[in-house]
Coordinates of C-alpha atoms and ligand atoms in Angstrom, one line a residue:
X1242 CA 0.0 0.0 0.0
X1243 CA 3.0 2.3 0.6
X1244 CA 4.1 2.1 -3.2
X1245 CA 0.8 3.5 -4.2
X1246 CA -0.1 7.0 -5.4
X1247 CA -3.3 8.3 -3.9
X1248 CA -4.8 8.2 -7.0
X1249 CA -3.6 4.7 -8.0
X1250 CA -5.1 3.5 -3.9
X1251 CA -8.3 5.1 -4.6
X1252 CA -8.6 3.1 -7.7
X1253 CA -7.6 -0.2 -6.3
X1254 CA -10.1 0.9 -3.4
X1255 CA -12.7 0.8 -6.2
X1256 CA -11.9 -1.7 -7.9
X1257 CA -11.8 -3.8 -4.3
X1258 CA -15.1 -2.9 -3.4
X1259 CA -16.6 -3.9 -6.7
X1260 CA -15.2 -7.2 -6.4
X1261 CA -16.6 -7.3 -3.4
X1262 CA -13.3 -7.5 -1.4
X1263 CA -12.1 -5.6 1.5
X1264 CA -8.4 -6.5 1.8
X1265 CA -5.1 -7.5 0.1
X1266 CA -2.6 -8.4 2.4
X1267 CA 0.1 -7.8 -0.1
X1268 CA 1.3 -4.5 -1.2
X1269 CA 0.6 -3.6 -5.0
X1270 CA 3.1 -1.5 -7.2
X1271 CA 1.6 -1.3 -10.8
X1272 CA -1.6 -1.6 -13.2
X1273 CA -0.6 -5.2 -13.9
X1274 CA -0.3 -6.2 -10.7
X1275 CA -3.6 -4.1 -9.6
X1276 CA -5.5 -6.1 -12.2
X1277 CA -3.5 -9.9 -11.6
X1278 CA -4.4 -8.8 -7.3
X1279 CA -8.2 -8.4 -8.5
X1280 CA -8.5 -11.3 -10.6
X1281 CA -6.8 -13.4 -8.1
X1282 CA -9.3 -12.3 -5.4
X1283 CA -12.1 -13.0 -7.8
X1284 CA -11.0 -16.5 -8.5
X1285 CA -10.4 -17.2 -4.7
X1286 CA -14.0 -15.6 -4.0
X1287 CA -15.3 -18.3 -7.1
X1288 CA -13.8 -21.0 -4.6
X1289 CA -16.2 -20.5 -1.6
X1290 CA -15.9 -23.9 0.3
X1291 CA -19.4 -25.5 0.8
X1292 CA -21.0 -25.6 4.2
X1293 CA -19.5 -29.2 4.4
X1294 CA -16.4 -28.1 4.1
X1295 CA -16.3 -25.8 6.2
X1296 CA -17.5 -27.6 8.9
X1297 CA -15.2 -30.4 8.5
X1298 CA -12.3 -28.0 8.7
X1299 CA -14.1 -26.3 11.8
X1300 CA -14.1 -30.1 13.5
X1301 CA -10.6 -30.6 12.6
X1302 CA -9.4 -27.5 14.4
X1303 CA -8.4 -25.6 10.8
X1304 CA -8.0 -22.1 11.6
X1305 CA -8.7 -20.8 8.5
X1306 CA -12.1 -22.6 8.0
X1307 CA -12.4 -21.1 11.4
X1308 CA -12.0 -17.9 10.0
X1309 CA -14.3 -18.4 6.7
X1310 CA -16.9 -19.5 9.1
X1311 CA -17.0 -16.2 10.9
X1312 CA -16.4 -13.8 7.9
X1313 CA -19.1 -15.9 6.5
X1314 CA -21.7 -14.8 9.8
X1315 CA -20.6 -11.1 9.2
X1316 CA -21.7 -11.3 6.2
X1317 CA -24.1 -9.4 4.3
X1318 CA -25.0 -11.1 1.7
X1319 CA -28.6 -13.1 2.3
X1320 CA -26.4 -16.3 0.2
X1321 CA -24.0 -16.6 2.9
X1322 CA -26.5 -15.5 5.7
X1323 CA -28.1 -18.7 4.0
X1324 CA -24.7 -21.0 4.5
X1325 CA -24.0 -19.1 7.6
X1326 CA -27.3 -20.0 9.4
X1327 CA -26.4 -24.0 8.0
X1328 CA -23.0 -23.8 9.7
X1329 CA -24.3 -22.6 13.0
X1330 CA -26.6 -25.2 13.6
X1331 CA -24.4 -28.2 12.1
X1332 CA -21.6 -26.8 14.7
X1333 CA -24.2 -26.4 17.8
X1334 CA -24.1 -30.4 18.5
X1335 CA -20.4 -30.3 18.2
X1336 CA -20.0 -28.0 21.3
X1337 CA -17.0 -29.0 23.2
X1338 CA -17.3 -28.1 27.0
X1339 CA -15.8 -24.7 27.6
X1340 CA -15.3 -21.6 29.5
X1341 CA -16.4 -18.4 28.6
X1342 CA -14.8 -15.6 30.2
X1343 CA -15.6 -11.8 29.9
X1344 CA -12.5 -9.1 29.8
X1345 CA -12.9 -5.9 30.5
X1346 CA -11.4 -2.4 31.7
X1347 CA -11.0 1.4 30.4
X1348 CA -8.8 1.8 27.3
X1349 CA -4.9 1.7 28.2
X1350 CA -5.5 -0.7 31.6
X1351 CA -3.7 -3.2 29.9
X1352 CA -6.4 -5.8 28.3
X1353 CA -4.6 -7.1 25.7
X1354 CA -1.2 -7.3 28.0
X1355 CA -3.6 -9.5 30.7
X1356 CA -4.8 -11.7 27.5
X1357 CA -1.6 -12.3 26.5
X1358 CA -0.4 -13.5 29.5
X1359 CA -3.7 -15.7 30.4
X1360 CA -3.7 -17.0 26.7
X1361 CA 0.1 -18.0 26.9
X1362 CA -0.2 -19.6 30.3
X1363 CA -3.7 -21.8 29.3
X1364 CA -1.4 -22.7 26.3
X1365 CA 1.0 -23.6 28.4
X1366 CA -1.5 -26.0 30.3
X1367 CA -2.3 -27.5 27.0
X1368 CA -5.8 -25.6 26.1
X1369 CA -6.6 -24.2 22.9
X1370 CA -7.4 -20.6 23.3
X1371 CA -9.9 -18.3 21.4
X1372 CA -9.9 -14.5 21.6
X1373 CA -12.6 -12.8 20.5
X1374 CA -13.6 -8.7 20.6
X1375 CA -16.6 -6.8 21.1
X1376 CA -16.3 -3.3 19.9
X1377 CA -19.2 -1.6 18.2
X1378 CA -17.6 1.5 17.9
X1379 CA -14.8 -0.2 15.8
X1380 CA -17.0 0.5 12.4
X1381 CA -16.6 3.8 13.4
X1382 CA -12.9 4.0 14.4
X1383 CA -12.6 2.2 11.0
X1384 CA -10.8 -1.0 11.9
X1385 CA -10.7 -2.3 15.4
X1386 CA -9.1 -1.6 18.2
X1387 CA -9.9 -4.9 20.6
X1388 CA -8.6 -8.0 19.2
X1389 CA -6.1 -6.3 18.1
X1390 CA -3.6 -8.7 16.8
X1391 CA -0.6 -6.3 16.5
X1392 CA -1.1 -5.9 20.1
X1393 CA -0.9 -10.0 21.0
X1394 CA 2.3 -10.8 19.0
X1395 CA 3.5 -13.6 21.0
X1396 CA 0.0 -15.5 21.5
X1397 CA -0.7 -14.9 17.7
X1398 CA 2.3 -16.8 17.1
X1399 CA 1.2 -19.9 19.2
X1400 CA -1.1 -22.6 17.4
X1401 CA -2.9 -23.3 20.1
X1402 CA -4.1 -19.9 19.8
X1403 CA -6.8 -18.1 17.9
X1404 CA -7.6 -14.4 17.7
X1405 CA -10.5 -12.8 15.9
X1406 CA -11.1 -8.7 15.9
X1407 CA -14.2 -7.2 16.9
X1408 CA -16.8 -7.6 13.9
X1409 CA -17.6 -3.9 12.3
X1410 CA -21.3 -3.3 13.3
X1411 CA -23.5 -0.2 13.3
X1412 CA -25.2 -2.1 16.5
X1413 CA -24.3 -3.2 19.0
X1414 CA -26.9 -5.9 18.8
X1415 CA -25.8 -6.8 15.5
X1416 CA -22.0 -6.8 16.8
X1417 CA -23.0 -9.3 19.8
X1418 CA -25.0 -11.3 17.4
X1419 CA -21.5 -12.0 15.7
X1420 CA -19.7 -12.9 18.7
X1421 CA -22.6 -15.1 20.0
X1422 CA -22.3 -17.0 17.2
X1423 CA -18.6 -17.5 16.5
X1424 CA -18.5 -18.6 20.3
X1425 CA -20.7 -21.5 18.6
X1426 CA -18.2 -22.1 16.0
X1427 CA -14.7 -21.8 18.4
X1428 CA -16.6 -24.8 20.6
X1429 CA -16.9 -26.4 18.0
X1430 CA -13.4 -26.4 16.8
X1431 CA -12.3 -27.2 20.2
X1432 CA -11.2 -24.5 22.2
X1433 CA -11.3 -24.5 25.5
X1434 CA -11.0 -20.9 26.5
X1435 CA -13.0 -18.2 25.0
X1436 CA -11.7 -14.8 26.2
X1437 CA -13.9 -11.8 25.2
X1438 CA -12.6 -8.8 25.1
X1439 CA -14.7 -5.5 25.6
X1440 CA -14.2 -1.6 26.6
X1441 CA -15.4 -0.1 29.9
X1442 CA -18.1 2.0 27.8
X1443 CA -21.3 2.1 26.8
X1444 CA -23.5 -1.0 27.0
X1445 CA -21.3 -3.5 25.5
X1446 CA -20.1 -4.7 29.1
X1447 CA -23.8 -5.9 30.1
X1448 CA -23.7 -7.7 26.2
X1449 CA -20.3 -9.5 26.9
X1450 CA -21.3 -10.4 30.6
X1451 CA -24.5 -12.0 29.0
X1452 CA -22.8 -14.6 26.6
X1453 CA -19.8 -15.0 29.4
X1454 CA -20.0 -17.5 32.4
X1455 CA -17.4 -15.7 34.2
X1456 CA -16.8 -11.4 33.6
X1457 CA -14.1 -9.9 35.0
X1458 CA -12.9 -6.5 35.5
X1459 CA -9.2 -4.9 35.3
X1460 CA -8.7 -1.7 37.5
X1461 CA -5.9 0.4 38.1
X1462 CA -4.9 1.4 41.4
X1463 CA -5.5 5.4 41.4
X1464 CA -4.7 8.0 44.0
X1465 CA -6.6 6.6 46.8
X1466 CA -10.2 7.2 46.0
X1467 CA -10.7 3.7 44.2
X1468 CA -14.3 3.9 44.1
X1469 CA -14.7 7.3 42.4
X1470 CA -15.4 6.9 38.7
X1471 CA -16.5 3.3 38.9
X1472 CA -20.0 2.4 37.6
X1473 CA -21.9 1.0 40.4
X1474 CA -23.7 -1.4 37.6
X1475 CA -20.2 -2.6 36.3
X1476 CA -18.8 -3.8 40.1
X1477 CA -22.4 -5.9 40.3
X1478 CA -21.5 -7.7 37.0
X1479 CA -17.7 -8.5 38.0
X1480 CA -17.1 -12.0 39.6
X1481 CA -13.6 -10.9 39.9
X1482 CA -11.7 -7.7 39.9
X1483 CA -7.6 -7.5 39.1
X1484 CA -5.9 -4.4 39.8
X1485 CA -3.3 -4.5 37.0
X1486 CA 0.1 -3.2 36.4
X1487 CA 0.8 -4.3 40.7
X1488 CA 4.5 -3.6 39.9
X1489 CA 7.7 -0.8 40.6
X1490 CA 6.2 1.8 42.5
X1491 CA 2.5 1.4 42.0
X1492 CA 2.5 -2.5 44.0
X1493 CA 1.5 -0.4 47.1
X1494 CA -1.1 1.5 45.7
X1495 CA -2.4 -1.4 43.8
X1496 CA -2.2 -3.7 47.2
X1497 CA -4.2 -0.9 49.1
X1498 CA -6.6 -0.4 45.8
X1499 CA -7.6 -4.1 46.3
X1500 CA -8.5 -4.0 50.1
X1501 CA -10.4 -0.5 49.4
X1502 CA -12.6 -2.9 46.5
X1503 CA -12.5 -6.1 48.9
X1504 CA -14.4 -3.8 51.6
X1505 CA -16.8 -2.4 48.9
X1506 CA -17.8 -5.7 47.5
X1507 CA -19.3 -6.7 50.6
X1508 CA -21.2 -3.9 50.9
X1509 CA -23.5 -5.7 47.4
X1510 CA -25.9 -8.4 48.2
X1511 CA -25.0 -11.8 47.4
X1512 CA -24.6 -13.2 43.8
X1513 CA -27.8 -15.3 42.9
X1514 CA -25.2 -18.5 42.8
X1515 CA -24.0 -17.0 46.1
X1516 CA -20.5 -16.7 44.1
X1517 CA -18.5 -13.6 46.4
X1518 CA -16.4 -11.8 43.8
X1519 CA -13.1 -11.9 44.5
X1520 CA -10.5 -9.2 44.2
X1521 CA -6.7 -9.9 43.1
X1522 CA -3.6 -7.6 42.3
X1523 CA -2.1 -8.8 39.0
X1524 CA 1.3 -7.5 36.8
X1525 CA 0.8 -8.7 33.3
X1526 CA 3.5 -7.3 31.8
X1527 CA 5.7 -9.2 34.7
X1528 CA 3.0 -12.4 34.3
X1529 CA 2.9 -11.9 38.0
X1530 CA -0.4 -13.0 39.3
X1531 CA -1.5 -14.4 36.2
X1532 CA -1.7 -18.3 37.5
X1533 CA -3.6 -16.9 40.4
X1534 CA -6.1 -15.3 38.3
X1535 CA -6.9 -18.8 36.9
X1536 CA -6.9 -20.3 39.6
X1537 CA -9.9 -18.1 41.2
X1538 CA -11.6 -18.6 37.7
X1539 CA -11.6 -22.6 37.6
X1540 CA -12.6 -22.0 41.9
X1541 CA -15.0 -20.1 40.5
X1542 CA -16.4 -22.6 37.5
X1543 CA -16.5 -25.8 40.2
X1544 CA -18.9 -23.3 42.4
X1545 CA -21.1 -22.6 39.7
X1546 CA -21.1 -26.4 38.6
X1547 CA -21.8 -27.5 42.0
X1548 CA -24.6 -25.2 42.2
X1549 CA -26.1 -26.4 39.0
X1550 CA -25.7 -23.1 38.2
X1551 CA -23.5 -23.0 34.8
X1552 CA -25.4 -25.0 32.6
X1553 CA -28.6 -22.7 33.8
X1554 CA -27.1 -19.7 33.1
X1555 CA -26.1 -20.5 29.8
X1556 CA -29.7 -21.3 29.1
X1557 CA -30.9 -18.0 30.8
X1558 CA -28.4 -16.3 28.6
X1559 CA -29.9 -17.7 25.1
X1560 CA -33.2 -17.1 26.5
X1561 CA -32.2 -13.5 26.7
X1562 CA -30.6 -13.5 23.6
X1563 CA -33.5 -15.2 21.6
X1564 CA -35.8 -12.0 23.4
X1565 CA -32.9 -9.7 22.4
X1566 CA -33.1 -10.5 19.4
X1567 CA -36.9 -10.3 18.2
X1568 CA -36.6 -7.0 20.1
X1569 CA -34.5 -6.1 17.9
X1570 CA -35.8 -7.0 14.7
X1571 CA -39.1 -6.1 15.8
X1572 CA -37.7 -2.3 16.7
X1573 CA -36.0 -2.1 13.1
X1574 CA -39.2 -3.4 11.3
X1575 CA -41.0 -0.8 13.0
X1576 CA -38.5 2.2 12.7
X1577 CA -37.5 1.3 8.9
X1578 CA -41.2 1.2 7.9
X1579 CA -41.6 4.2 5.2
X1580 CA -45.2 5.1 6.6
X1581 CA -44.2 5.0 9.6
X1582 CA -41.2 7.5 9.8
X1583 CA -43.1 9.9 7.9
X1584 CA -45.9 9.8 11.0
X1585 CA -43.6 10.0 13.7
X1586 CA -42.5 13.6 13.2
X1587 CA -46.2 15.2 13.1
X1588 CA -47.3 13.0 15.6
X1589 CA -43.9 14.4 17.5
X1590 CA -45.9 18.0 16.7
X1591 CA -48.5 17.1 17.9
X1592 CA -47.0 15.5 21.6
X1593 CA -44.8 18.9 21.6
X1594 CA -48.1 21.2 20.7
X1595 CA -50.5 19.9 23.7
X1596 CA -52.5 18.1 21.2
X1597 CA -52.0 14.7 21.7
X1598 CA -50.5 12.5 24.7
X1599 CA -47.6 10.0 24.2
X1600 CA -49.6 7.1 24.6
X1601 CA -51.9 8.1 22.3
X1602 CA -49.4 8.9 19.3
X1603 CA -47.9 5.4 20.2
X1604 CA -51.2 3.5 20.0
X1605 CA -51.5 5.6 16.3
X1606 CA -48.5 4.9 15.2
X1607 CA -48.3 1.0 16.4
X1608 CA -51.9 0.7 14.9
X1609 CA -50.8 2.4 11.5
X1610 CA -48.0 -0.3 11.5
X1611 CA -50.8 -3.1 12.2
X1612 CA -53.1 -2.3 9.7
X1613 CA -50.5 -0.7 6.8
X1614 CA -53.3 1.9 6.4
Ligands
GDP1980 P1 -5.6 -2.1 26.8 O1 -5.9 -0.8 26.0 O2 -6.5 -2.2 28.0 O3 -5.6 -3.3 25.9 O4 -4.1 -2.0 27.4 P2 -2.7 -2.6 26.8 O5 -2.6 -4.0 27.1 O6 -2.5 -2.1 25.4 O7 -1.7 -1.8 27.8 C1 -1.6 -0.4 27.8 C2 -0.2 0.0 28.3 O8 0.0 -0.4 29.6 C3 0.9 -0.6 27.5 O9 1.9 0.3 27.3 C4 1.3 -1.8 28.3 O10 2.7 -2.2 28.1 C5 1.2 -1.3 29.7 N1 0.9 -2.4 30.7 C6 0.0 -3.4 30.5 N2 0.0 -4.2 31.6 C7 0.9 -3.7 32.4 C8 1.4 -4.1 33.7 O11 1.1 -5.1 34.3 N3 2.4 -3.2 34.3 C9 2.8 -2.1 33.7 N4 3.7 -1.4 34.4 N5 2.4 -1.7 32.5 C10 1.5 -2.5 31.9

């Protein structure tokens, strides 16, 4: 991309996004080889493996069926929302037991460093590892920021490893769709881990805690006042906080951060499994503290089991998902309806001018959907 003139990447930009392509991962340096990198990427799009084949790669642990199988969800194209829909449900009976565990923490706390770490010690230990990112802003930010693989160059290296960016999504519904179902598809290829990665903003903490069996939370130890600038709702979600970067001169702070948290947590009521959340210091730049933090989430996994509580909060969690998700499709039919955007301002008048109440325009406007009239 760096031997190309504006003019000439603007063109190979076009030319991409006719062929329905969004990437080369080579760099291009002339007309000939624009043209030979298109048809190329036409030919390879020709050769779309089949559902079949893509699930027999999935089985057999190929990460780059894998992959097709996920670009394939974020698709789209109603064809390979068709294939895509096939591949899910062939995959769901080929679940292999796993744990789910939810990541999160402000921008800079050190995420990806704490993945990296976890990922290369479970590796260690033998499991296969899947990292997966939700970031619904990443459409925006044009290319995504979680997931990042630049920023997990040693555990992108290892086989046993797999990392997928966030999927580009206006929605965030639409992003956690994605994520819900390429959980589906690492299971099915064997992993044993799934780490989801999220930012501390917005809503995209309560999605990730509710396709996770366990979420936890990475602080930093600040200047005393631990609890200032937390979100009450995000501490109720945690079943574990780390305070990260416990090393040089912060491992005081970050030691006295995690007593000022321990006395805090008790102050919540009880977990519905009873499960106390826990609260550990952590360097994972110095993988100090990094054995410890699995530890507390396999003490945490044999709780839930014994309280016949994991399997039943996976079901809660499709139930909620399944709701979720005719929600949301019911919202868009609604909103997307030509008739009905039209109405919504003058009935917006109308609210605004005394002349009708709320409830009323809603009843209109939900009856005008009804009826079509
Ligand atoms: P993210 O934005 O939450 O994913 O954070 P990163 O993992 O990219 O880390 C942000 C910065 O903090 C990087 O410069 C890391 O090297 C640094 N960092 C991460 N973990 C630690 C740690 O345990 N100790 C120290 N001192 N620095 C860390």
């Amino acid at each position: 991309r760096a031997n190309l003139s504006d003019d000439d990447a603007l063109r190979v930009a076009k030319k991409m996004r006719q062929s329905g392509c969004y990437s080369v991962g080579f760099a291009l340096e002339s007309d000939n080889e624009i043209n030979n990198a298109i048809s190329k990427l036409k030919r390879k799009r020709q050769k779309q493996p089949s559902v079949e084949e893509l699930l027999a790669g999935i089985l057999e642990s190929n990460t780059t069926a894998l992959s097709r199988g996920i670009t394939l969800i974020e698709s789209h194209k109603i064809s390979h929302q068709t294939k895509a829909k096939i591949l899910i449900e062939s995959c769901l009976e080929h679940r292999k037991p796993s744990i789910r565990i939810g990541i999160t923490g402000v921008p800079g706390v050190g995420k990806s460093t704490y993945i990296e770490a976890l990922g290369t010690h479970l590796t260690n230990l033998g499991f296969k590892v899947a990292v997966l990112a939700v970031d619904p802003t990443s459409s925006l930010s044009k290319g995504s920021i979680l997931g990042d693989k630049t920023r997990m160059d040693t555990l992108v290296r290892n086989k046993n490893a797999f990392i997928r960016p966030s999927a580009a999504g206006k929605s965030l519904g639409g992003v956690a769709r994605y994520t819900r179902e390429a959980i589906t598809l690492c299971e099915a290829a064997g992993y044993d881990v799934i780490l989801i990665e999220t930012v501390g903003v917005g809503q995209s903490e309560t999605a990730v805690h509710s396709m996770v069996d366990f979420f936890l939370l990475l602080k930093l130890a600040g200047a005393g006042d631990e609890l200032q600038g937390i979100k009450r709702g995000i501490i109720e979600i945690a079943d574990a906080i780390i305070i990260n970067k416990a090393d040089g001169n912060n491992k005081n702070a970050a030691k006295l951060a995690m007593l000022e948290f321990k006395r805090a947590l008790h102050l919540y009521p009880a977990k519905a499994n009873d499960w106390v959340p826990k609260v550990i210091i952590c360097s994972a730049i110095e993988n100090k503290g990094i054995d410890k933090s699995w530890e507390l989430i396999k003490d945490y996994v044999k709780h839930s089991k014994s309280k016949g509580d994991f399997i039943k909060k996976r079901q809660e969690q499709d139930i909620f998902w399944l709701i979720q998700f005719i929600e949301n499709e019911i919202k868009d039919q609604f909103f997307n309806n030509e008739l009905i955007s039209k109405e919504l301002n003058s009935q917006i008048k109308l609210i605004n001018d005394n002349k009708r109440s709320a409830f009323a325009a809603a009843e209109y406007l939900l009856n005008l959907h009804k009826t079509g009239a």
